[in-house]
Short mmCIF file of C-alpha atoms in Angstrom, two decimals:
data_model
loop_
_atom_site.label_atom_id
_atom_site.label_comp_id
_atom_site.label_asym_id
_atom_site.label_seq_id
_atom_site.Cartn_x
_atom_site.Cartn_y
_atom_site.Cartn_z
CA UNK A 1 21.08 77.61 76.30
CA UNK A 2 23.98 78.98 78.31
CA UNK A 3 26.19 76.15 77.04
CA UNK A 4 25.28 77.05 73.45
CA UNK A 5 26.24 80.69 74.05
CA UNK A 6 29.54 79.64 75.64
CA UNK A 7 30.26 77.36 72.68
CA UNK A 8 29.55 80.15 70.19
CA UNK A 9 31.75 82.56 72.12
CA UNK A 10 34.52 79.96 72.25
CA UNK A 11 34.33 79.40 68.49
CA UNK A 12 34.33 83.15 67.86
CA UNK A 13 37.39 83.53 70.05
CA UNK A 14 39.19 80.67 68.30
CA UNK A 15 38.34 82.17 64.91
CA UNK A 16 39.64 85.58 66.00
CA UNK A 17 42.89 84.01 67.23
CA UNK A 18 43.26 82.08 63.98
CA UNK A 19 42.71 85.21 61.89
CA UNK A 20 45.19 87.17 64.01
CA UNK A 21 47.76 84.41 63.61
CA UNK A 22 47.34 84.27 59.84
CA UNK A 23 47.47 88.07 59.58
CA UNK A 24 50.82 88.15 61.37
CA UNK A 25 52.19 85.39 59.14
CA UNK A 26 50.94 87.31 56.12
CA UNK A 27 52.80 90.40 57.29
CA UNK A 28 56.06 88.43 57.40
CA UNK A 29 55.31 86.88 54.00
CA UNK A 30 54.52 90.28 52.49
CA UNK A 31 57.86 91.71 53.65
CA UNK A 32 59.71 91.38 50.36
CA UNK A 33 56.90 92.77 48.18
CA UNK A 34 56.26 95.63 50.60
CA UNK A 35 59.94 96.54 50.83
CA UNK A 36 60.49 96.33 47.08
CA UNK A 37 57.72 98.84 46.51
CA UNK A 38 59.75 101.44 48.34
CA UNK A 39 62.74 100.67 46.13
CA UNK A 40 60.60 101.06 43.01
CA UNK A 41 59.39 104.43 44.32
CA UNK A 42 62.98 105.58 44.69
CA UNK A 43 63.81 104.32 41.20
CA UNK A 44 60.81 106.14 39.76
CA UNK A 45 61.88 109.38 41.48
CA UNK A 46 65.38 109.00 40.05
CA UNK A 47 64.08 108.37 36.54
CA UNK A 48 61.98 111.50 36.86
CA UNK A 49 65.05 113.67 37.35
CA UNK A 50 66.51 115.66 34.46
CA UNK A 51 69.24 113.68 32.71
CA UNK A 52 72.02 116.01 33.85
CA UNK A 53 70.87 115.62 37.48
CA UNK A 54 70.97 111.84 37.13
CA UNK A 55 74.56 112.14 35.99
CA UNK A 56 75.47 113.79 39.31
CA UNK A 57 74.62 110.55 41.17
CA UNK A 58 75.73 107.72 38.84
CA UNK A 59 75.84 105.14 41.67
CA UNK A 60 72.23 105.72 42.74
CA UNK A 61 70.66 102.85 40.77
CA UNK A 62 73.49 100.48 41.69
CA UNK A 63 72.80 101.23 45.34
CA UNK A 64 69.12 100.44 44.82
CA UNK A 65 70.07 97.07 43.32
CA UNK A 66 72.18 96.35 46.39
CA UNK A 67 69.23 97.24 48.62
CA UNK A 68 67.06 94.84 46.63
CA UNK A 69 69.61 92.09 47.25
CA UNK A 70 69.59 92.89 50.96
CA UNK A 71 65.78 92.75 51.04
CA UNK A 72 65.85 89.32 49.41
CA UNK A 73 68.41 88.13 51.95
CA UNK A 74 66.31 89.46 54.86
CA UNK A 75 63.32 87.63 53.43
CA UNK A 76 65.26 84.37 53.54
CA UNK A 77 65.81 84.95 57.27
CA UNK A 78 62.11 85.72 57.65
CA UNK A 79 61.22 82.45 55.92
CA UNK A 80 63.33 80.63 58.48
CA UNK A 81 61.62 82.53 61.31
CA UNK A 82 58.11 81.54 60.22
CA UNK A 83 59.00 78.06 58.96
CA UNK A 84 57.81 76.23 62.08
CA UNK A 85 55.20 78.79 63.11
CA UNK A 86 52.17 76.51 62.92
CA UNK A 87 53.89 73.79 64.92
CA UNK A 88 55.07 76.30 67.49
CA UNK A 89 51.51 77.43 68.27
CA UNK A 90 49.90 74.03 67.60
CA UNK A 91 47.77 75.60 64.89
CA UNK A 92 45.67 72.86 63.35
CA UNK A 93 45.00 74.75 60.12
CA UNK A 94 47.70 75.49 57.61
CA UNK A 95 45.72 77.86 55.42
CA UNK A 96 48.45 80.48 55.63
CA UNK A 97 50.77 78.12 53.76
CA UNK A 98 48.25 76.30 51.57
CA UNK A 99 46.80 79.42 49.93
CA UNK A 100 49.16 82.32 50.57
CA UNK A 101 47.78 84.60 47.85
CA UNK A 102 44.19 84.02 48.93
CA UNK A 103 45.05 84.68 52.57
CA UNK A 104 46.89 87.89 51.70
CA UNK A 105 43.79 89.03 49.81
CA UNK A 106 41.41 88.13 52.64
CA UNK A 107 43.59 89.41 55.48
CA UNK A 108 46.10 91.84 53.98
CA UNK A 109 48.69 93.17 56.43
CA UNK A 110 48.32 96.79 57.44
CA UNK A 111 51.08 99.38 57.37
CA UNK A 112 51.16 98.96 61.15
CA UNK A 113 51.81 95.22 60.71
CA UNK A 114 54.60 95.89 58.22
CA UNK A 115 56.22 98.37 60.61
CA UNK A 116 56.13 95.63 63.24
CA UNK A 117 58.01 93.26 60.93
CA UNK A 118 60.72 95.88 60.40
CA UNK A 119 60.84 96.58 64.15
CA UNK A 120 61.26 92.85 64.80
CA UNK A 121 64.34 92.81 62.58
CA UNK A 122 65.78 95.75 64.51
CA UNK A 123 64.92 93.97 67.76
CA UNK A 124 67.25 91.16 66.68
CA UNK A 125 70.00 93.78 66.53
CA UNK A 126 69.16 95.05 70.01
CA UNK A 127 68.93 91.67 71.72
CA UNK A 128 71.19 89.32 69.79
CA UNK A 129 74.01 91.17 68.02
CA UNK A 130 77.26 92.83 69.02
CA UNK A 131 75.88 96.03 67.45
CA UNK A 132 73.18 96.07 70.14
CA UNK A 133 75.64 95.62 72.99
CA UNK A 134 75.69 99.32 73.88
CA UNK A 135 71.88 99.43 74.15
CA UNK A 136 71.89 96.34 76.32
CA UNK A 137 74.47 97.93 78.60
CA UNK A 138 72.18 100.94 79.02
CA UNK A 139 68.95 99.03 79.54
CA UNK A 140 69.67 95.50 80.77
CA UNK A 141 72.91 95.73 82.73
CA UNK A 142 71.60 98.07 85.47
CA UNK A 143 68.62 95.77 86.08
CA UNK A 144 70.77 92.63 86.14
CA UNK A 145 73.20 94.32 88.56
CA UNK A 146 70.36 95.29 90.90
CA UNK A 147 68.92 91.78 90.94
CA UNK A 148 72.32 90.24 91.64
CA UNK A 149 72.86 92.72 94.47
CA UNK A 150 69.42 92.06 96.00
CA UNK A 151 69.86 88.29 95.98
CA UNK A 152 73.61 88.20 96.62
CA UNK A 153 73.15 85.99 99.69
CA UNK A 154 70.94 83.42 97.95
CA UNK A 155 71.66 80.53 95.64
CA UNK A 156 70.46 81.83 92.23
CA UNK A 157 68.70 78.53 91.52
CA UNK A 158 66.31 79.29 94.41
CA UNK A 159 65.31 82.68 92.99
CA UNK A 160 62.37 82.77 90.58
CA UNK A 161 62.37 85.74 88.19
CA UNK A 162 59.69 86.83 85.73
CA UNK A 163 60.47 89.13 82.80
CA UNK A 164 57.21 90.46 81.29
CA UNK A 165 57.48 92.07 77.87
CA UNK A 166 60.53 89.93 77.20
CA UNK A 167 60.74 90.75 73.49
CA UNK A 168 63.27 88.40 71.94
CA UNK A 169 64.29 87.03 75.33
CA UNK A 170 67.82 88.33 75.86
CA UNK A 171 67.27 89.76 79.35
CA UNK A 172 65.54 86.58 80.51
CA UNK A 173 68.32 84.53 78.90
CA UNK A 174 70.97 86.50 80.81
CA UNK A 175 69.21 85.80 84.11
CA UNK A 176 69.03 82.10 83.27
CA UNK A 177 72.69 82.11 82.28
CA UNK A 178 73.48 83.53 85.72
CA UNK A 179 71.71 80.57 87.31
CA UNK A 180 68.33 82.08 88.19
CA UNK A 181 65.04 80.34 87.47
CA UNK A 182 63.60 82.65 84.85
CA UNK A 183 60.57 82.90 82.62
CA UNK A 184 60.08 85.50 79.92
CA UNK A 185 56.58 86.53 78.91
CA UNK A 186 55.64 88.10 75.58
CA UNK A 187 52.33 88.93 73.95
CA UNK A 188 53.40 90.03 70.45
CA UNK A 189 53.36 87.23 67.89
CA UNK A 190 55.97 89.12 65.90
CA UNK A 191 58.36 88.89 68.84
CA UNK A 192 57.38 85.33 69.77
CA UNK A 193 58.08 84.00 66.29
CA UNK A 194 61.48 85.69 66.18
CA UNK A 195 62.44 84.70 69.73
CA UNK A 196 61.50 81.09 69.03
CA UNK A 197 63.84 81.12 66.03
CA UNK A 198 66.78 82.66 67.88
CA UNK A 199 66.43 80.67 71.09
CA UNK A 200 65.60 77.30 69.55
CA UNK A 201 67.07 77.31 66.05
CA UNK A 202 70.33 79.21 66.42
CA UNK A 203 73.11 77.06 67.85
CA UNK A 204 76.24 78.86 66.64
CA UNK A 205 77.63 82.35 67.21
CA UNK A 206 77.08 84.85 64.35
CA UNK A 207 75.68 82.20 62.03
CA UNK A 208 73.18 84.53 60.33
CA UNK A 209 73.44 87.90 58.60
CA UNK A 210 70.77 90.59 58.53
CA UNK A 211 70.45 94.03 56.95
CA UNK A 212 68.32 95.89 59.51
CA UNK A 213 68.77 99.48 58.30
CA UNK A 214 67.74 99.15 54.64
CA UNK A 215 64.33 100.64 55.48
CA UNK A 216 65.92 103.84 56.73
CA UNK A 217 65.90 106.10 53.67
CA UNK A 218 66.71 109.33 55.50
CA UNK A 219 69.47 110.64 57.78
CA UNK A 220 72.16 108.39 56.32
CA UNK A 221 75.66 109.87 56.51
CA UNK A 222 76.95 107.44 53.91
CA UNK A 223 75.16 105.28 51.36
CA UNK A 224 76.93 102.26 52.86
CA UNK A 225 75.22 102.88 56.22
CA UNK A 226 71.85 101.84 54.81
CA UNK A 227 73.18 98.46 53.70
CA UNK A 228 75.37 97.80 56.74
CA UNK A 229 75.02 94.14 57.78
CA UNK A 230 74.92 92.70 61.28
CA UNK A 231 75.52 89.13 62.37
CA UNK A 232 73.52 87.26 64.99
CA UNK A 233 73.37 85.77 67.52
CA UNK A 234 76.44 87.19 69.26
CA UNK A 235 76.27 84.33 71.79
CA UNK A 236 75.08 80.76 71.49
CA UNK A 237 71.52 80.77 72.91
CA UNK A 238 71.73 77.05 73.60
CA UNK A 239 74.86 77.52 75.71
CA UNK A 240 73.13 77.39 79.09
CA UNK A 241 74.09 75.30 82.12
CA UNK A 242 72.44 71.85 82.05
CA UNK A 243 70.50 72.71 85.21
CA UNK A 244 69.06 75.93 83.75
CA UNK A 245 65.39 76.66 84.33
CA UNK A 246 64.50 78.98 81.46
CA UNK A 247 61.27 79.33 79.51
CA UNK A 248 59.25 81.75 77.40
CA UNK A 249 55.47 82.02 77.88
CA UNK A 250 53.14 83.45 75.25
CA UNK A 251 50.11 85.51 76.15
CA UNK A 252 48.74 88.65 77.74
CA UNK A 253 50.57 89.39 80.98
CA UNK A 254 47.36 90.15 82.88
CA UNK A 255 45.71 86.91 81.76
CA UNK A 256 48.67 84.54 82.07
CA UNK A 257 49.87 85.58 85.53
CA UNK A 258 47.13 85.32 88.13
CA UNK A 259 48.75 83.04 90.72
CA UNK A 260 49.58 85.08 93.83
CA UNK A 261 52.92 84.95 95.64
CA UNK A 262 54.63 83.08 92.79
CA UNK A 263 57.88 85.00 92.08
CA UNK A 264 60.81 86.34 94.05
CA UNK A 265 61.43 89.06 91.50
CA UNK A 266 59.77 90.75 88.54
CA UNK A 267 62.14 92.57 86.19
CA UNK A 268 60.59 94.98 83.69
CA UNK A 269 62.48 96.89 80.99
CA UNK A 270 60.57 99.14 78.58
CA UNK A 271 57.39 97.36 79.66
CA UNK A 272 55.16 99.54 81.84
CA UNK A 273 54.08 101.77 78.98
CA UNK A 274 52.83 98.81 76.90
CA UNK A 275 49.72 98.73 79.11
CA UNK A 276 46.24 99.88 78.26
CA UNK A 277 45.90 100.42 82.01
CA UNK A 278 49.22 100.77 83.80
CA UNK A 279 47.49 100.46 87.18
CA UNK A 280 46.42 96.91 86.33
CA UNK A 281 50.04 96.06 85.50
CA UNK A 282 51.26 97.37 88.85
CA UNK A 283 48.52 95.51 90.75
CA UNK A 284 49.36 92.24 89.02
CA UNK A 285 53.10 92.63 89.65
CA UNK A 286 52.33 93.20 93.34
CA UNK A 287 50.02 90.17 93.54
CA UNK A 288 52.36 87.68 91.84
CA UNK A 289 55.37 88.64 93.94
CA UNK A 290 56.05 86.66 97.07
CA UNK A 291 55.95 88.64 100.33
CA UNK A 292 59.34 90.34 100.51
CA UNK A 293 59.78 90.03 96.75
CA UNK A 294 61.24 92.75 94.54
CA UNK A 295 60.21 94.61 91.42
CA UNK A 296 63.04 96.16 89.39
CA UNK A 297 61.99 98.48 86.57
CA UNK A 298 63.74 100.57 83.93
CA UNK A 299 62.21 102.49 81.04
CA UNK A 300 60.29 105.51 79.79
CA UNK A 301 56.52 106.15 79.61
CA UNK A 302 55.81 106.23 75.89
CA UNK A 303 52.36 104.60 76.31
CA UNK A 304 51.99 102.53 73.17
CA UNK A 305 48.21 102.86 72.88
CA UNK A 306 48.04 106.63 73.34
CA UNK A 307 46.26 108.33 70.44
CA UNK A 308 45.45 105.04 68.70
CA UNK A 309 41.86 104.98 67.50
CA UNK A 310 39.52 102.54 69.27
CA UNK A 311 42.13 101.67 71.91
CA UNK A 312 41.78 102.51 75.59
CA UNK A 313 44.81 104.04 77.24
CA UNK A 314 45.50 105.68 80.58
CA UNK A 315 48.58 107.90 80.38
CA UNK A 316 49.96 108.70 83.83
CA UNK A 317 52.95 110.89 84.57
CA UNK A 318 55.79 109.28 86.45
CA UNK A 319 54.71 111.26 89.51
CA UNK A 320 51.27 109.63 89.30
CA UNK A 321 52.76 106.19 88.66
CA UNK A 322 54.79 106.50 91.88
CA UNK A 323 51.66 107.40 93.86
CA UNK A 324 49.90 104.31 92.50
CA UNK A 325 52.90 102.11 93.32
CA UNK A 326 52.82 103.26 96.95
CA UNK A 327 49.04 103.04 97.32
CA UNK A 328 49.04 99.46 96.06
CA UNK A 329 51.49 98.60 98.83
CA UNK A 330 55.01 98.69 97.40
CA UNK A 331 57.88 100.28 99.26
CA UNK A 332 60.19 102.15 96.89
CA UNK A 333 63.72 101.35 97.97
CA UNK A 334 65.72 102.93 95.18
CA UNK A 335 65.04 105.43 92.44
CA UNK A 336 67.10 107.00 89.68
CA UNK A 337 65.89 109.34 86.96
CA UNK A 338 67.34 110.76 83.75
CA UNK A 339 68.98 107.50 82.64
CA UNK A 340 69.91 107.91 78.98
CA UNK A 341 68.59 104.96 76.97
CA UNK A 342 67.83 104.11 73.35
CA UNK A 343 65.58 101.55 71.70
CA UNK A 344 66.52 99.76 68.46
CA UNK A 345 68.53 102.81 67.50
CA UNK A 346 70.71 102.81 64.39
CA UNK A 347 74.08 103.96 65.78
CA UNK A 348 75.13 105.39 62.40
CA UNK A 349 72.00 107.48 61.84
CA UNK A 350 72.12 111.28 61.76
CA UNK A 351 68.91 111.23 63.83
CA UNK A 352 69.21 109.80 67.33
CA UNK A 353 66.27 109.27 69.68
CA UNK A 354 67.08 109.03 73.37
CA UNK A 355 64.84 108.47 76.36
CA UNK A 356 65.46 109.98 79.74
CA UNK A 357 64.34 106.82 81.52
CA UNK A 358 63.64 106.08 85.16
CA UNK A 359 64.79 103.12 87.19
CA UNK A 360 63.39 102.02 90.51
CA UNK A 361 63.49 99.09 92.90
CA UNK A 362 60.33 98.29 94.89
CA UNK A 363 59.71 95.68 97.55
CA UNK A 364 56.49 93.98 98.46
CA UNK A 365 56.32 94.03 102.29
CA UNK A 366 57.03 90.74 104.00
CA UNK A 367 53.93 91.23 106.13
CA UNK A 368 50.56 91.90 104.46
CA UNK A 369 49.48 95.53 104.60
CA UNK A 370 46.89 96.32 107.24
CA UNK A 371 43.72 98.22 106.54
#
């Protein structure tokens, strides 16, 4: 009887994973139609203006046509991103490709899903374009510098680093490029599909073009800003030393990483606040670090699940987070607050969001804590 229950639960879980997978693919496939709708809305608003008002902005419709062209081009990139999706995740069913219209009807993407697709495009800018270099300097460079300083006396190939919440993998890639053994971990299928494309399918510098800002209809100084292209990747992702030990692991951080004393360093950037329960994150980081290992963190506390219906979320202040860090057993060795950072920010926008982030370095004691 128990075996039957386990088998039913396993099938239910597999079905849920399959439906989630197809829903994410559908969101990517719906990108062009979804984006065009916004263009049609703008065109309808223009046509509703009095004729003499239309004459004030004669280039308006031409600009919309250009945006449509950019959307179509972005969709071609998206098709490349999802091309090998089923093979990547060893999905045995290909329903998402066999009956795309039926799947879209059965599992239509939500507005949240479509926002994730747009965010993924902007994440390419942040991680893999020269336009995102300034953001990377703010967010990645301080963490990389700390890790290099901590392990200055060790051969990098002997240092194992984990980067949870790796996004499109640039931070983990930079560690691997510096000779460290590094694994990136990511839960979001949106990010995993895109990172797989960049890391495994891009072998030349600036070989693809993307229009990441066409969905920004407000706060544009110039019409040209909305259709500004970027090229990616700004480096060759396959250009790693032959001895590099670099990988990306898919899955929930708390479920994937349960082996104690496994890593010399955990590097987290804009990651802590992705937790339903930030305390569980901190506990897991402590457990998987080797005695004497280091945790380097930089980011804000946005708390992604706050105020989302039917989602649990514990929102702690930074003061409370520090208390938890110490109670779990970490020794805070360095701390800096008010670090100005941005996240997938359009540098040309009239509206600029900035975080006043914190950065800290913690060490797991070499000797186990006593009761």
